Amino acid sequence: MAKKLSIKGIEFSGIASGIKPQGPDLGLVVFRDGANVVSAYTRNQVKAAHILYDRKIEKRPVRALVVNSGCANACTGQEGIDDLGKVASSLSPLIHTDRREILFASTGVIGKRLPVETVLSALPRSTEALSEGGLDDFARAIMTTDTYPKVARRTVKGKRSYTIVGAAKGSGMINPLFATMLAFVFTDFPVSPAIIRKPFKEAVKESFERITVDGECSTNDTVLLFTGRKGEDPDALGAFQKGLQEVLKDLAMMVVRDGEGATRVAHIVVQGAKKKEWAEKIARRIALSPLTKTAFYGCDPNWGRIIAAAGDTDVPLDPAKIDISIQGKTVARGGAEVPFDEDKMKKLMDAKEISVVVDLHQGKASYDIFTTDLTYDYVKINASYRT
């Protein structure tokens, strides 16, 4: 049996509280010695209650995190925020902490208030189930349309051995402008928010902001990093930052690979641009195009859809200079088709992960992003999400 992921001093649980008709839906994390926290939230102007609530809490060390699935608690007004205060007031005596040291996160259907009485009645069971080896239970409790729990781990060497573990949920409503859905990273590495905030934001940018499933920006997207508070180890900071980057990248790739209805992932690389931001605009446009995404689903080497998407931006480019390759095979050079074997290309594209490289031949800047194909199942999942 595989060893359970754990960090000394951090306890996890995940139970079925009744928020959802069936399955685990209430996750709890308790930090016995408290934890520092840094955050990154959705860029959507409409923000869930937990984001509005947490922003007033996270400037101080925290002792607990409560995460529910099945209810986004978004667009619920002041009542939705007040509901979280009620949960904090009931939980705090159970874990012997101040109500102002408890953070929240929610995921699920927008517009529905959290069923507070259901949650309150489940809190004793949630606290009783806490254990250092309960990360997998926690990861399952935060899932919605995910097909599996998403967890990652790294070990960092310093004055002693430190652990970084992460858990995430997400498979739809993934927007590259900030594609986190919900993601939480826990570590016993001691570092202050002031020191780690900038590297954390950069790591988020290079992981969750490099994926897209459907281009939809959720009201609830959240990434939280919880770190140790005592005995800083500055000589190991570089190693910790590297481990953090790797955990976030692992989680981000799990999310895009588990995209709703997805059968394959496409790695879009745009190179030869004059500016990185121009390469990014083109890469994102290709990654979000329904026509390119359906072509990926059908294993169709339709490079015309790719070049058309590239041209549908405000980036100046010369179509006569553009080269395109799929799965390492050139299908267009100088904006014109290079003869290729259609059947062989379809077989090459019939893989879990495919690569697309667009070379603009205008400069040295580049940008890459991961996207999914667009399938019948994506439509089915989202057509009946509430019903």
XYZ file of N, CA, C and O in Angstrom, residues 96-185:
360
model
N -10.571 24.681 19.085
C -9.897 25.537 20.082
C -9.107 26.667 19.426
O -7.909 26.824 19.644
N -9.813 27.448 18.634
C -9.168 28.582 17.983
C -10.150 29.737 17.872
O -11.344 29.599 18.178
N -9.655 30.873 17.449
C -10.479 32.054 17.257
C -11.201 31.954 15.913
O -10.627 31.493 14.915
N -12.440 32.387 15.861
C -13.224 32.329 14.618
C -12.570 33.124 13.506
O -12.788 32.854 12.319
N -11.742 34.118 13.857
C -11.089 34.948 12.853
C -9.813 34.315 12.309
O -9.071 34.950 11.552
N -9.550 33.065 12.670
C -8.380 32.344 12.168
C -8.787 31.194 11.251
O -8.013 30.261 11.031
N -9.997 31.277 10.689
C -10.530 30.212 9.839
C -10.826 30.770 8.452
O -11.545 31.763 8.307
N -10.274 30.137 7.420
C -10.518 30.517 6.030
C -11.496 29.548 5.383
O -11.685 28.423 5.853
N -12.079 29.986 4.255
C -13.061 29.163 3.540
C -12.775 29.145 2.049
O -12.116 30.038 1.513
N -13.302 28.125 1.397
C -13.331 28.073 -0.064
C -14.526 27.220 -0.459
O -14.861 26.249 0.235
N -15.166 27.580 -1.565
C -16.358 26.864 -2.019
C -16.280 26.615 -3.511
O -15.648 27.366 -4.258
N -16.985 25.571 -3.958
C -17.068 25.274 -5.378
C -18.378 24.559 -5.651
O -18.852 23.779 -4.829
N -18.974 24.847 -6.796
C -20.248 24.219 -7.129
C -21.127 25.167 -7.915
O -20.641 26.010 -8.680
N -22.426 25.056 -7.716
C -23.399 25.840 -8.477
C -23.467 27.272 -7.963
O -23.574 27.513 -6.756
N -23.404 28.241 -8.880
C -23.491 29.655 -8.545
C -24.938 30.031 -8.217
O -25.885 29.528 -8.828
N -25.092 30.943 -7.245
C -26.410 31.487 -6.946
C -27.131 30.816 -5.797
O -28.230 31.238 -5.423
N -26.554 29.767 -5.238
C -27.167 29.052 -4.128
C -26.405 29.339 -2.840
O -25.180 29.262 -2.804
N -27.136 29.663 -1.780
C -26.494 29.886 -0.481
C -26.064 28.563 0.127
O -26.675 27.521 -0.107
N -25.019 28.625 0.891
C -24.533 27.445 1.598
C -25.606 26.957 2.567
O -26.157 27.762 3.327
N -25.924 25.655 2.560
C -26.893 25.127 3.526
C -26.261 25.071 4.916
O -25.709 24.047 5.327
N -26.330 26.175 5.629
C -25.577 26.345 6.866
C -25.897 25.277 7.900
O -24.997 24.709 8.524
N -27.176 24.988 8.107
C -27.541 24.006 9.135
C -26.971 22.629 8.814
O -26.543 21.900 9.716
N -26.930 22.299 7.533
C -26.341 21.022 7.109
C -24.855 20.983 7.465
O -24.355 19.982 7.984
N -24.174 22.078 7.188
C -22.742 22.140 7.484
C -22.493 22.119 8.984
O -21.628 21.386 9.468
N -23.250 22.899 9.732
C -23.043 22.963 11.180
C -23.238 21.598 11.834
O -22.475 21.215 12.730
N -24.224 20.859 11.378
C -24.470 19.543 11.972
C -23.367 18.547 11.645
O -23.175 17.558 12.363
N -22.619 18.832 10.564
C -21.557 17.905 10.146
C -20.197 18.248 10.753
O -19.277 17.424 10.695
N -20.056 19.427 11.333
C -18.752 19.848 11.843
C -18.159 18.901 12.888
O -16.949 18.612 12.834
N -18.935 18.398 13.856
C -18.333 17.455 14.817
C -17.747 16.225 14.135
O -16.643 15.777 14.489
N -18.450 15.664 13.152
C -17.915 14.505 12.429
C -16.662 14.878 11.654
O -15.714 14.086 11.547
N -16.668 16.089 11.104
C -15.522 16.548 10.329
C -14.273 16.665 11.200
O -13.180 16.262 10.795
N -14.428 17.204 12.389
C -13.271 17.348 13.292
C -12.806 16.002 13.842
O -11.615 15.773 14.024
N -13.751 15.109 14.095
C -13.390 13.775 14.600
C -12.600 12.978 13.566
O -11.785 12.121 13.922
N -12.836 13.267 12.295
C -12.173 12.519 11.216
C -10.789 13.051 10.887
O -10.073 12.475 10.057
N -10.366 14.144 11.520
C -9.070 14.745 11.215
C -7.909 13.798 11.459
O -7.865 13.101 12.470
N -6.951 13.778 10.529
C -5.716 13.007 10.717
C -4.652 13.559 9.793
O -4.962 14.158 8.756
N -3.397 13.348 10.142
C -2.307 13.825 9.285
C -2.275 13.090 7.951
O -1.720 13.581 6.974
N -2.879 11.920 7.906
C -2.898 11.145 6.663
C -4.182 11.307 5.873
O -4.462 10.509 4.972
N -4.955 12.355 6.171
C -6.263 12.497 5.545
C -6.317 13.358 4.301
O -7.408 13.762 3.882
N -5.166 13.652 3.683
C -5.159 14.535 2.521
C -6.000 13.990 1.373
O -6.712 14.741 0.700
N -5.945 12.693 1.144
C -6.709 12.123 0.030
C -8.212 12.289 0.266
O -8.965 12.588 -0.668
N -8.656 12.120 1.513
C -10.072 12.333 1.831
C -10.458 13.783 1.571
O -11.531 14.072 1.034
N -9.580 14.702 1.960
C -9.814 16.126 1.716
C -9.914 16.397 0.216
O -10.823 17.099 -0.247
N -8.990 15.832 -0.558
C -8.961 16.057 -2.005
C -10.231 15.543 -2.673
O -10.721 16.131 -3.641
N -10.783 14.448 -2.180
C -12.024 13.915 -2.735
C -13.224 14.788 -2.369
O -14.164 14.937 -3.158
N -13.192 15.375 -1.196
C -14.324 16.178 -0.737
C -14.481 17.476 -1.513
O -15.569 18.055 -1.532
N -13.410 17.953 -2.154
C -13.491 19.227 -2.863
C -13.798 19.052 -4.354
O -13.895 20.027 -5.096
N -13.996 17.816 -4.806
C -14.248 17.545 -6.219
C -15.676 17.896 -6.623
O -16.597 17.800 -5.819
N -15.855 18.315 -7.882
C -17.188 18.459 -8.462
C -17.288 17.509 -9.664
O -17.618 16.347 -9.494
N -16.993 17.994 -10.866
C -17.033 17.114 -12.036
C -15.691 16.414 -12.270
O -15.531 15.710 -13.270
N -14.744 16.594 -11.373
C -13.453 15.903 -11.484
C -13.681 14.391 -11.522
O -14.591 13.864 -10.885
N -12.807 13.698 -12.240
C -12.924 12.241 -12.290
C -11.976 11.551 -11.320
O -12.077 10.341 -11.124
N -11.072 12.320 -10.716
C -10.163 11.748 -9.718
C -9.592 12.861 -8.846
O -9.524 14.015 -9.266
N -9.175 12.526 -7.614
C -8.570 13.544 -6.750
C -7.187 13.913 -7.261
O -6.445 13.061 -7.753
N -6.834 15.179 -7.130
C -5.573 15.675 -7.672
C -4.653 16.086 -6.531
O -4.926 17.066 -5.827
N -3.578 15.347 -6.339
C -2.623 15.648 -5.271
C -1.204 15.540 -5.828
O -0.948 14.786 -6.769
N -0.285 16.305 -5.260
C 1.119 16.299 -5.691
C 2.007 16.517 -4.476
O 1.572 17.091 -3.468
N 3.270 16.093 -4.592
C 4.180 16.205 -3.445
C 5.616 16.414 -3.898
O 6.041 15.892 -4.933
N 6.369 17.179 -3.122
C 7.808 17.307 -3.270
C 8.442 17.363 -1.885
O 7.812 17.777 -0.907
N 9.714 16.972 -1.814
C 10.490 17.067 -0.576
C 11.653 18.014 -0.811
O 12.296 17.971 -1.869
N 11.913 18.891 0.161
C 12.974 19.894 0.053
C 13.963 19.689 1.192
O 13.568 19.497 2.344
N 15.250 19.722 0.862
C 16.298 19.553 1.871
C 16.842 20.909 2.310
O 17.127 21.774 1.491
N 16.961 21.088 3.610
C 17.533 22.296 4.180
C 18.149 21.951 5.516
O 18.860 20.951 5.632
N 17.897 22.756 6.530
C 18.355 22.414 7.874
C 17.782 21.063 8.283
O 18.366 20.338 9.090
N 16.615 20.763 7.716
C 15.997 19.447 7.858
C 15.210 19.175 6.586
O 15.268 19.962 5.630
N 14.505 18.092 6.545
C 13.712 17.753 5.369
C 12.320 18.387 5.487
O 11.647 18.236 6.518
N 11.892 19.106 4.453
C 10.579 19.744 4.437
C 9.709 19.086 3.369
O 10.203 18.560 2.377
N 8.406 19.145 3.588
C 7.451 18.543 2.658
C 6.537 19.607 2.073
O 6.102 20.518 2.769
N 6.248 19.474 0.785
C 5.267 20.312 0.113
C 4.214 19.379 -0.473
O 4.548 18.489 -1.251
N 2.958 19.551 -0.094
C 1.885 18.758 -0.697
C 0.816 19.703 -1.209
O 0.577 20.773 -0.640
N 0.188 19.322 -2.301
C -0.856 20.151 -2.875
C -2.066 19.338 -3.252
O -1.959 18.148 -3.560
N -3.231 19.967 -3.204
C -4.474 19.342 -3.641
C -5.246 20.365 -4.463
O -5.266 21.558 -4.128
N -5.868 19.910 -5.536
C -6.614 20.814 -6.405
C -7.870 20.152 -6.897
O -7.984 18.919 -6.903
N -8.826 20.974 -7.292
C -10.006 20.473 -7.988
C -10.243 21.354 -9.202
O -9.935 22.552 -9.203
N -10.769 20.760 -10.245
C -11.073 21.539 -11.435
C -11.008 20.673 -12.663
O -10.105 19.849 -12.804
N -11.989 20.816 -13.545
C -11.940 20.156 -14.842
C -12.715 20.948 -15.884
O -12.547 20.742 -17.068
N -13.570 21.849 -15.439
C -14.281 22.746 -16.342
C -14.245 24.150 -15.779
O -13.804 24.385 -14.665
N -14.742 25.112 -16.545
C -14.689 26.529 -16.170
C -13.256 26.922 -15.869
O -12.928 27.520 -14.846
N -12.362 26.539 -16.781
C -10.937 26.793 -16.615
C -10.522 27.871 -17.608
O -10.559 27.665 -18.817
N -10.115 29.015 -17.089
C -9.790 30.157 -17.933
C -8.316 30.516 -17.794
O -7.836 30.684 -16.675
N -7.593 30.651 -18.899
C -6.169 30.944 -18.791
C -5.838 32.304 -18.204
O -4.700 32.559 -17.863
N -6.820 33.190 -18.065
C -6.526 34.465 -17.415
C -6.301 34.260 -15.923
O -5.709 35.083 -15.253
N -6.818 33.196 -15.397
C -6.486 32.739 -14.045
C -7.207 31.432 -13.824
O -8.378 31.408 -13.441
N -6.539 30.346 -14.092
C -7.191 29.049 -14.144
C -6.904 28.201 -12.925
O -6.289 27.164 -13.009
N -7.332 28.625 -11.780
C -7.026 27.826 -10.610
C -8.148 26.959 -10.124
O -7.904 25.976 -9.481
N -9.390 27.366 -10.379
C -10.477 26.635 -9.766
C -10.235 26.687 -8.247
O -10.231 27.744 -7.684
N -9.922 25.572 -7.618
C -9.463 25.596 -6.232
C -8.168 24.809 -6.143
O -8.090 23.692 -6.646
N -7.164 25.384 -5.519
C -5.898 24.681 -5.312
C -5.295 25.126 -3.996
O -5.308 26.323 -3.675
N -4.787 24.154 -3.254
C -4.232 24.442 -1.926
C -2.885 23.738 -1.788
O -2.762 22.556 -2.110
N -1.899 24.487 -1.334
C -0.571 23.918 -1.113
C -0.219 24.083 0.362
O -0.378 25.170 0.926
